Structure formats: C-alpha cells, structure tokens
Phi, psi and omega in degrees: 000344173071200186299330182297337183290345177276348184268172183237023180302131179078003181257156177244125183245140173246124178247111179269119187085040186260015181278328184219171170061218182296327178295316179295320178296322179292316179300316179297316183295310183291332172297314178297333180273007171108000184280150161280127190240132170247131179244127173249134179195156174281332179273159178298140179261120185255355181289127179285151172080015177236162173268125183255133179230130179288137183210132170241110184291355176275351188246105183301313180297324178293325176296314179302317180294321179294320178296317177299319180293324179296309179055181172067190183276142172240116179273327180221125178246120179252114180265094189249345186292140178194152180226168183265168175305144182098350178274123177303133179079023182303324182294331178281317183292320187274338180215302191302316180295321177298314181298318180296319180297317178299311180301318182295319180293322178293314181299329180277359180077016182276327175257107184238195182300134181092356179272170182215150178238131175238122182250159174248117171259228182188159172300340175293346180268005188296332185278018186298326182298323180297327183257022189300317183298318178290322177296323176301319178299318178295312182292338178287348174300132191278346185203181183304306186294321180290328176292318177299317180296323179297315179297318179298330181273355183231088180305143179093359180257354177268060180218174186296311185298314181297318181295325179283327172297322179297320177300313181297314181295321178299313180298312182295321187276327187267349189296326179293313179298323177295317182297328176297336175269359181086015183249130175268147183223120179218170177215154169251150178242091183289144164280191181308125185227137186280071174261165175304324179295315180293320180295330176288342178236035193298326181296338178256304189289314185274346173280338181297125178075010182296324179298321177295313182295321178297317181292327181274344181078033178235159178264171169301151182297151169267158175304325181295324179293325176287322179298325179302317181288318181296319178295320176300315184303325181261004179274166177293341177295337180255030189295347176252012179262122183206141176073020185259142173246101192264120180280124182238081187222024180064016176094009180301313185296313182290329177294324177285321182293326182266350181082008178289338168232086190303330181297338180274345188301314179301318180294319180292321175302320178295314182298325180274000179080017179266071182209000000 
C-alpha cells in the first residue's frame, strides 16, 4: 500500500481523552493525516476542526450517551484518557470506562472490520504477566458495574499501576477475539512524557529514568513523539500488528533488563515484578 497506508484520508477517528497531552497530540496528528476527528474528554477541547463530545469515564450512562452522540463509523479508536493516583475513580478512568466504551461501540456496529484500537498504558504496566491469573479474574467481569464491584472487593487495585497492567493484559488477551471481528487492538507503553499529567507529578514521573536520558543525551518524550507511534499502530501501515504492548521509552527498559545501563536494572526489575 506504500506511503499512503500511513495516512488517514477518508477515515474517521475517535480520540478519547483528546483535550490535552498525548491524546491532544494524537488528535492533531491524525487530523493532519486526513482523518475526520471526534474528541471525547471531560476537559474542554480546544483543537479546531474536530467534533467535541463531553465525556466522564466514571459515568457508565454518560459513556453510553457519548457513544450515541458520536454515532457513525469509527475506523480508529484511540483510548488516551488517564489520571494519576489519588484521583477518585481512577480505576474507571484508566481502564473500566475505556473497556465499556469499546464494548458499546462494537455492539452498536461502529467499530467494524478493518478498524483498529490503540490504547495508552505505561511502563508502570510492565509487570502484568506476573499478575496474569488475578488480572484474568478482573477481565472476566462482564461489564462496567461488575468490574467496579471487583475493584471494591480487592483492596489495592484502585491505583495507577494496576489499571495500567489491566490495559496491557486486556490488549494481550482480547486481541484474538477482536481480530476475529476484523478489529486490531494494540497499546503503547510510554516512558516519561512531558504531558500536563506528568508535569503535575514531575518530581516522581519526570525524574524516573533521568540518569539514563542524561547519559544517552535525550530528553523526556514529548506528547507528539508518543502520538507518532500511536497513530502508526492504528494506521493501515500496521495492518499486521495486533495484540502488542509496545514500550516507547527510548530504550530505558531494555537497557535495564540487559544490564547495558546497570543503574536502570533495579527499577526495571521492579517494573517487571522481579523483586
């Protein structure tokens, strides 16, 4: 298909959490690549030339209403909304609400054959394999309310790390069933990225891996650099890519895992659950 397969001409994209950060960068990019863009967010959407729909991922009925308002075909769905620890309803915003929106769009026939879903997890989600059996129990919850009830019954799971592990496990586990419907499902795992969320937690989030970046001569990622990968994942150029959780961290994780940057090894061992 050549260079045109990287573009979005004639496609309709939905960016959930597209008002700021990586979501806003993704919405701008796929718009520039030719897509008709719908942005859903709880925050005001300032990007020109898109359709904006108000959405609170903590509200199941509100998600249903937003999907109904969106209507029509969705060729690419970008699940970008996310919050940090301490935010009420983090388990809904970071995973449960996204899953419900995806299910609702599929049931409505909006996500059909040839469509793609790109989710944003985090390097904090890397230890998902270690917790797979428990994550399977969580993912086996059939709907929004039962997933919320599961979290309430399992203390310690309403946090950032668990929600990002859930995204990774969901992508890996659900991708085959999605592919049978003709839908591809992938995720990116960004390293430290200068988003408003990260800047609000900069002493923790942006300090992580700084020694590696200083030694390598690179900066923390920009939202646009993450959006480039996310847009590729849902483009026709990635039409044989499915079920992947792609680490986008300038090589920090692999440098720690292999010992080529030994200072990163303890942190990477922790992220992978080797502790």
